[in-house]
Coordinates of C-alpha atoms in Angstrom, one line a residue:
X21 CA -35.2 65.2 -17.4
X22 CA -33.4 64.5 -13.8
X23 CA -29.9 64.0 -14.0
X24 CA -28.5 60.3 -13.6
X25 CA -27.1 59.3 -10.3
X26 CA -23.5 58.5 -10.3
X27 CA -23.4 54.8 -9.8
X28 CA -20.7 54.7 -6.6
X29 CA -23.4 56.5 -5.0
X30 CA -25.9 53.9 -5.6
X31 CA -23.6 50.9 -5.3
X32 CA -23.4 50.6 -1.4
X33 CA -27.3 50.1 -1.5
X34 CA -27.0 47.7 -4.3
X35 CA -24.3 45.6 -2.4
X36 CA -26.1 45.7 0.9
X37 CA -29.3 44.1 -0.4
X38 CA -27.5 41.2 -2.0
X39 CA -26.0 38.5 -0.1
X40 CA -23.4 37.5 -2.7
X41 CA -19.9 37.9 -1.7
X42 CA -19.1 41.1 -3.5
X43 CA -16.0 43.0 -2.8
X44 CA -15.1 46.5 -3.8
X45 CA -11.3 47.7 -5.0
X46 CA -10.2 50.8 -6.5
X47 CA -7.5 49.6 -8.8
X48 CA -4.5 52.3 -9.1
X49 CA -2.1 50.6 -11.4
X50 CA -2.1 48.9 -14.8
X51 CA -1.5 45.1 -13.7
X52 CA 0.2 44.5 -17.2
X53 CA 2.9 46.9 -16.3
X54 CA 3.3 45.1 -12.8
X55 CA 3.7 41.7 -15.0
X56 CA 6.4 43.5 -17.1
X57 CA 8.4 44.6 -14.0
X58 CA 8.2 41.0 -12.5
X59 CA 9.7 39.7 -15.9
X60 CA 12.3 42.2 -16.0
X61 CA 13.2 41.4 -12.3
X62 CA 13.7 37.8 -13.3
X63 CA 16.1 38.5 -16.2
X64 CA 18.6 39.7 -13.7
X65 CA 22.1 39.1 -14.2
X66 CA 24.1 36.2 -12.7
X67 CA 24.6 36.2 -8.9
X68 CA 25.6 33.3 -6.5
X69 CA 24.5 35.6 -3.7
X70 CA 21.0 36.4 -4.4
X71 CA 21.5 39.9 -5.8
X72 CA 20.9 39.3 -9.4
X73 CA 17.7 37.7 -10.2
X74 CA 14.9 38.5 -7.8
X75 CA 11.2 38.7 -6.7
X76 CA 10.7 41.9 -5.0
X77 CA 8.6 42.8 -1.9
X78 CA 4.9 42.8 -2.9
X79 CA 5.2 40.4 -5.9
X80 CA 5.5 37.7 -3.2
X81 CA 1.8 38.3 -2.4
X82 CA 0.6 39.0 -5.7
X83 CA -1.9 36.6 -7.3
X84 CA -4.2 34.1 -6.0
X85 CA -1.8 31.2 -5.4
X86 CA 0.9 33.3 -3.4
X87 CA -2.3 34.8 -1.5
X88 CA -3.5 31.4 -0.5
X89 CA 0.2 30.2 0.5
X90 CA 0.6 33.1 2.7
X91 CA -2.8 32.6 4.3
X92 CA -1.7 29.2 5.1
X93 CA 1.8 30.3 6.4
X94 CA 0.0 32.7 8.9
X95 CA -1.4 29.7 10.4
X96 CA 1.6 27.7 11.0
X97 CA 2.7 28.0 14.6
X98 CA 6.4 27.5 13.6
X99 CA 5.9 31.0 11.6
X100 CA 7.1 32.8 15.0
X101 CA 6.8 36.6 13.8
X102 CA 3.5 36.2 12.6
X103 CA 2.2 34.0 15.5
X104 CA 3.9 36.4 18.4
X105 CA 2.9 39.2 16.4
X106 CA -0.8 38.6 16.3
X107 CA -0.8 37.4 19.7
X108 CA 0.7 40.5 21.1
X109 CA -0.7 43.1 19.0
X110 CA -3.7 43.8 21.2
X111 CA -1.7 43.9 24.4
X112 CA 1.0 46.6 22.6
X113 CA -1.8 48.5 21.1
X114 CA -3.7 49.2 24.3
X115 CA -0.5 50.8 25.6
X116 CA -0.3 53.1 22.4
X117 CA -3.9 53.8 22.0
X118 CA -4.4 56.7 24.3
X119 CA -2.4 58.8 22.2
X120 CA -4.8 58.4 19.1
X121 CA -7.8 58.3 21.3
X122 CA -10.3 61.6 20.6
X123 CA -8.5 62.3 17.5
X124 CA -11.0 61.7 15.1
X125 CA -8.6 59.5 12.9
X126 CA -9.3 57.8 9.6
X127 CA -7.2 54.3 9.2
X128 CA -4.8 53.7 6.0
X129 CA -3.4 50.0 6.4
X130 CA -0.5 49.8 4.0
X131 CA -0.2 45.9 3.4
X132 CA -3.4 44.5 4.6
X133 CA -2.3 41.1 5.9
X134 CA -4.9 39.3 7.6
X135 CA -7.1 41.8 8.6
X136 CA -6.6 40.7 12.3
X137 CA -4.6 43.9 13.4
X138 CA -6.9 46.1 11.6
X139 CA -10.0 45.0 13.0
X140 CA -8.3 45.5 16.4
X141 CA -7.4 49.3 15.5
X142 CA -10.8 50.2 13.7
X143 CA -12.9 49.0 16.5
X144 CA -11.0 51.5 18.9
X145 CA -10.9 54.4 16.5
X146 CA -14.5 54.1 15.5
X147 CA -15.8 54.6 19.2
X148 CA -14.3 58.4 18.5
X149 CA -15.4 58.8 15.1
X150 CA -18.4 57.0 13.9
X151 CA -17.7 58.5 10.4
X152 CA -14.2 57.2 9.9
X153 CA -13.0 55.6 6.4
X154 CA -11.0 52.6 6.5
X155 CA -8.7 52.4 3.4
X156 CA -6.5 49.1 3.1
X157 CA -3.8 49.4 0.6
X158 CA -1.9 46.6 -1.0
X159 CA -0.3 45.5 -4.7
X160 CA -2.3 42.4 -4.4
X161 CA -6.2 42.9 -5.0
X162 CA -6.5 39.1 -3.8
X163 CA -4.8 40.2 -0.5
X164 CA -7.4 43.1 -0.1
X165 CA -10.3 40.7 -0.7
X166 CA -8.9 38.4 1.9
X167 CA -7.8 41.1 4.2
X168 CA -10.8 43.0 4.6
X169 CA -13.3 40.2 5.3
X170 CA -12.1 40.2 9.0
X171 CA -12.9 43.9 9.9
X172 CA -15.9 44.3 7.3
X173 CA -17.7 41.1 7.7
X174 CA -16.2 39.8 10.8
X175 CA -16.3 43.0 13.0
X176 CA -19.1 44.4 11.1
X177 CA -17.2 47.6 9.9
X178 CA -19.4 49.3 7.4
X179 CA -18.6 48.5 3.9
X180 CA -20.1 51.9 2.8
X181 CA -16.8 53.3 4.9
X182 CA -14.3 51.0 3.5
X183 CA -12.2 51.6 0.2
X184 CA -9.6 48.9 -0.7
X185 CA -7.2 50.4 -3.0
X186 CA -4.8 48.1 -5.3
X187 CA -1.5 50.3 -5.2
X188 CA 2.4 49.6 -5.0
X189 CA 2.9 51.9 -2.2
X190 CA 6.7 51.7 -2.5
X191 CA 6.7 53.9 -5.5
X192 CA 7.1 57.5 -5.0
X193 CA 4.4 58.6 -7.6
X194 CA 2.0 56.1 -6.4
X195 CA 2.0 57.4 -2.7
X196 CA 2.0 60.9 -3.8
X197 CA -1.2 60.2 -5.9
X198 CA -2.8 58.2 -2.8
X199 CA -2.0 61.4 -0.8
X200 CA -3.9 63.6 -3.0
X201 CA -6.7 61.0 -3.1
X202 CA -6.9 60.7 0.7
X203 CA -6.9 64.7 1.3
X204 CA -9.7 65.2 -1.4
X205 CA -11.3 62.3 0.6
X206 CA -10.8 63.5 4.2
X207 CA -9.7 67.1 4.0
X208 CA -7.6 68.1 6.9
X209 CA -8.9 65.1 9.2
X210 CA -6.0 63.2 10.8
X211 CA -5.2 59.6 9.4
X212 CA -3.7 57.0 11.1
X213 CA -1.1 55.2 8.8
X214 CA -0.1 51.7 9.8
X215 CA 2.6 49.4 8.4
X216 CA 2.5 46.4 10.7
X217 CA 3.5 42.5 10.4
X218 CA 7.2 43.7 10.1
X219 CA 6.4 44.6 6.4
X220 CA 9.1 47.4 6.5
X221 CA 11.7 44.6 6.8
X222 CA 10.8 42.9 3.5
X223 CA 11.7 45.8 1.1
X224 CA 15.3 46.0 -0.3
X225 CA 15.7 49.4 0.9
X226 CA 13.8 50.1 4.1
X227 CA 15.3 53.7 4.5
X228 CA 13.9 54.5 1.0
X229 CA 10.5 53.0 1.7
X230 CA 10.1 54.9 5.0
X231 CA 11.2 58.1 3.5
X232 CA 8.5 57.6 0.8
X233 CA 5.7 57.0 3.3
X234 CA 7.0 59.9 5.5
X235 CA 6.6 62.4 2.4
X236 CA 2.9 62.1 2.7
X237 CA 2.3 62.4 6.6
X238 CA 1.0 65.7 7.5
X239 CA 1.6 67.2 11.0
X240 CA -1.9 65.8 12.3
X241 CA -1.0 62.1 10.9
X242 CA 0.8 59.3 12.7
X243 CA 2.4 56.2 11.5
X244 CA 1.9 52.8 13.6
X245 CA 5.1 50.5 12.6
X246 CA 5.6 47.1 13.8
X247 CA 9.0 45.1 13.1
X248 CA 11.0 42.6 14.2
X249 CA 13.7 43.0 16.8
X250 CA 16.9 41.6 18.3
X251 CA 19.1 42.4 21.0
X252 CA 22.5 41.0 19.5
X253 CA 24.3 41.4 16.1
X254 CA 26.6 38.7 15.2
X255 CA 27.0 36.0 12.9
X256 CA 25.6 33.3 15.1
X257 CA 22.5 35.3 15.8
X258 CA 22.3 35.9 12.2
X259 CA 22.3 32.2 11.5
X260 CA 19.7 31.7 14.0
X261 CA 17.4 34.3 12.5
X262 CA 17.6 32.4 9.2
X263 CA 16.9 29.2 11.1
X264 CA 13.8 30.6 12.5
X265 CA 12.3 31.0 9.0
X266 CA 13.8 27.5 7.7
X267 CA 12.0 25.6 10.3
X268 CA 8.4 26.4 9.0
X269 CA 7.5 24.4 5.8
X270 CA 4.3 26.7 5.2
X271 CA 6.7 29.7 5.0
X272 CA 9.0 28.0 2.3
X273 CA 5.9 27.1 0.4
X274 CA 5.0 30.9 0.7
X275 CA 8.3 32.4 -0.7
X276 CA 8.4 29.8 -3.4
X277 CA 4.7 30.5 -4.4
X278 CA 5.4 33.7 -6.7
X279 CA 8.1 31.9 -8.6
X280 CA 6.0 28.6 -9.2
X281 CA 2.9 31.0 -10.2
X282 CA 4.7 32.9 -12.7
X283 CA 7.3 30.6 -14.1
X284 CA 7.6 27.0 -15.2
X285 CA 10.6 26.2 -12.7
X286 CA 10.5 23.2 -10.9
X287 CA 11.3 23.9 -7.5
X288 CA 12.8 21.5 -4.8
X289 CA 12.9 22.8 -1.4
X290 CA 16.5 21.4 -1.1
X291 CA 17.5 24.2 -3.4
X292 CA 16.0 27.0 -1.3
X293 CA 18.7 28.6 0.8
X294 CA 18.0 30.6 4.0
X295 CA 21.0 33.1 4.7
X296 CA 21.6 35.5 7.7
X297 CA 24.2 38.0 7.9
X298 CA 24.6 41.1 9.9
X299 CA 23.8 44.4 7.9
X300 CA 25.6 47.7 8.4
X301 CA 26.3 46.5 12.1
X302 CA 22.8 47.6 13.2
X303 CA 20.3 44.7 11.9
X304 CA 20.2 41.1 10.8
X305 CA 19.2 40.6 7.3
X306 CA 17.9 37.4 6.1
X307 CA 18.0 36.5 2.2
X308 CA 15.8 33.7 1.2
X309 CA 16.8 32.3 -2.1
X310 CA 16.9 29.3 -4.9
X311 CA 19.9 28.6 -6.2
X312 CA 20.8 26.2 -9.0
X313 CA 23.0 23.6 -7.2
X314 CA 21.9 20.6 -9.6
X315 CA 25.2 20.8 -11.7
X316 CA 23.6 21.3 -14.6
X317 CA 22.1 24.7 -16.7
X318 CA 18.5 25.1 -16.2
X319 CA 16.0 27.1 -18.5
X320 CA 13.1 29.0 -17.0
X321 CA 10.2 30.3 -19.1
X322 CA 9.2 33.7 -18.0
X323 CA 5.5 35.2 -18.2
X324 CA 6.1 36.6 -21.5
X325 CA 7.0 33.0 -22.7
X326 CA 10.6 34.0 -23.3
X327 CA 13.4 32.0 -21.8
X328 CA 16.1 32.8 -19.2
X329 CA 19.3 30.4 -18.7
X330 CA 20.0 29.8 -15.1
X331 CA 23.8 28.7 -14.9
X332 CA 25.0 26.5 -12.1
X333 CA 25.5 28.5 -8.9
X334 CA 22.9 31.4 -10.2
X335 CA 20.4 32.3 -7.7
X336 CA 16.9 33.9 -7.6
X337 CA 16.3 36.0 -4.7
X338 CA 12.8 34.9 -3.4
X339 CA 12.4 37.3 -0.1
X340 CA 14.2 39.4 2.2
X341 CA 13.5 40.1 5.8
X342 CA 15.2 41.5 8.8
X343 CA 15.3 41.8 12.7
X344 CA 16.2 45.5 13.8
X345 CA 18.3 47.0 16.7
X346 CA 17.1 49.9 18.4
X347 CA 20.3 51.8 16.8
X348 CA 18.9 50.8 13.3
X349 CA 15.2 51.8 14.3
X350 CA 16.5 55.2 15.8
X351 CA 19.0 55.7 12.6
X352 CA 15.8 55.2 10.3
X353 CA 13.5 57.4 12.2
X354 CA 15.9 60.2 12.5
X355 CA 16.7 60.1 8.6
X356 CA 13.3 60.3 8.0
X357 CA 12.4 63.1 10.4
X358 CA 10.0 61.0 12.3
X359 CA 9.6 61.2 16.2
X360 CA 8.8 58.3 18.3
X361 CA 5.7 59.2 20.3
X362 CA 5.5 55.6 21.9
X363 CA 7.5 52.3 21.6
X364 CA 6.6 49.0 23.2
X365 CA 9.2 46.2 23.1
X366 CA 8.7 42.5 23.9
X367 CA 11.1 39.4 23.9
X368 CA 10.3 35.9 22.4
X369 CA 9.7 33.8 25.3
X370 CA 9.3 30.4 24.1
X371 CA 12.6 29.1 25.2
X372 CA 14.1 28.6 28.6
X373 CA 17.1 30.5 27.8
X374 CA 16.9 34.3 27.1
X375 CA 16.0 35.0 23.3
X376 CA 17.4 38.0 21.3
X377 CA 14.5 38.3 19.1
X378 CA 11.3 39.9 19.8
X379 CA 9.0 42.6 18.4
X380 CA 8.7 46.7 18.5
X381 CA 5.4 48.6 17.8
X382 CA 6.0 52.2 17.5
X383 CA 4.0 55.1 17.3
X384 CA 5.5 58.0 15.1
X385 CA 4.7 61.4 14.2
X386 CA 6.1 63.6 11.5
X387 CA 8.7 66.1 12.7
X388 CA 6.6 69.0 11.8
X389 CA 3.8 67.8 14.5
X390 CA 6.1 69.2 17.2
X391 CA 5.2 65.9 19.3
X392 CA 8.0 66.5 22.3
X393 CA 6.1 65.4 25.3
X394 CA 8.0 63.0 27.3
X395 CA 7.1 59.3 26.8
X396 CA 8.3 55.6 27.4
X397 CA 9.5 56.0 23.9
X398 CA 12.3 58.7 25.2
X399 CA 13.5 56.0 27.6
X400 CA 13.8 52.9 25.3
X401 CA 15.2 55.0 22.7
X402 CA 18.0 56.7 24.9
X403 CA 19.5 53.2 25.4

């Protein structure tokens, strides 16, 4: 009697011969645990500043309604970080690409996004490694399905070399298990990890997240990091940063969608606040929160059908984002023992007057890599 062939070995052939819109995702977490976490976060204490009840990063994109709302926001020309990031990525990537040419890298995309940037990177990396794997990682399986369409179907990257992974990569144990799986998959071959779209800025502790990710970088691996930046750190500029997000209605629909999707709260956009502040004298922090300014107590039903009382003045933090100064980026990377191989800066150019906001695309190596060649990054980060 012949041994049965493992289903995974036959799956690619089975899917290739069927024009139905199949997609494949390796699920790494119990989704019931995630729902319990979201429910607990929405039971936080009273806070008038958005520091009690909250929707943490990842949950903003969790579920089909938030995913669709985000996809709509990415097409809004007033969502400047997204618009400028998409337009400038190819130009910036071309300046960094020589450092990973001929390296034979695989690609692990942390936070898959629209897949447009992954398509660009995959197209270049595959010229030097036809056998490479593409592994997008996201907490939202809906985002994974949407985000892999562009590189897999649009750019014809082989489905058989693509492995979407549903996982909250901000959790230490999860990223450790992911690293173990990747090592079993590619051995000692190098991996380019990407964290683009200002994703780092959306986490409550950006330093903790970057430190978690750094733990899995081997000397031969690299991290591509894209963040929003600022050249000024004062309250007026922080208010301008908050206004930048406030001017797009599609973004407001996105940041409120997780609350609409998981609770019965009726949300008026007039109760959604965009608050900017200077954080630790080296970054601008924008908190987007819902606040009960109705003058009356409100009851909100949670996913487990229990109720939470929202007193007058209470808040629910919907989203957090930042704009980084060079000093903050230097402090973050030094604390995580990362060496900048190359750094590309650009400023927003849509106004007649000089604008303090822009984007940075950084290629980083772990300290153990011994990457000490002089580059443009040395000149930029010395300022």
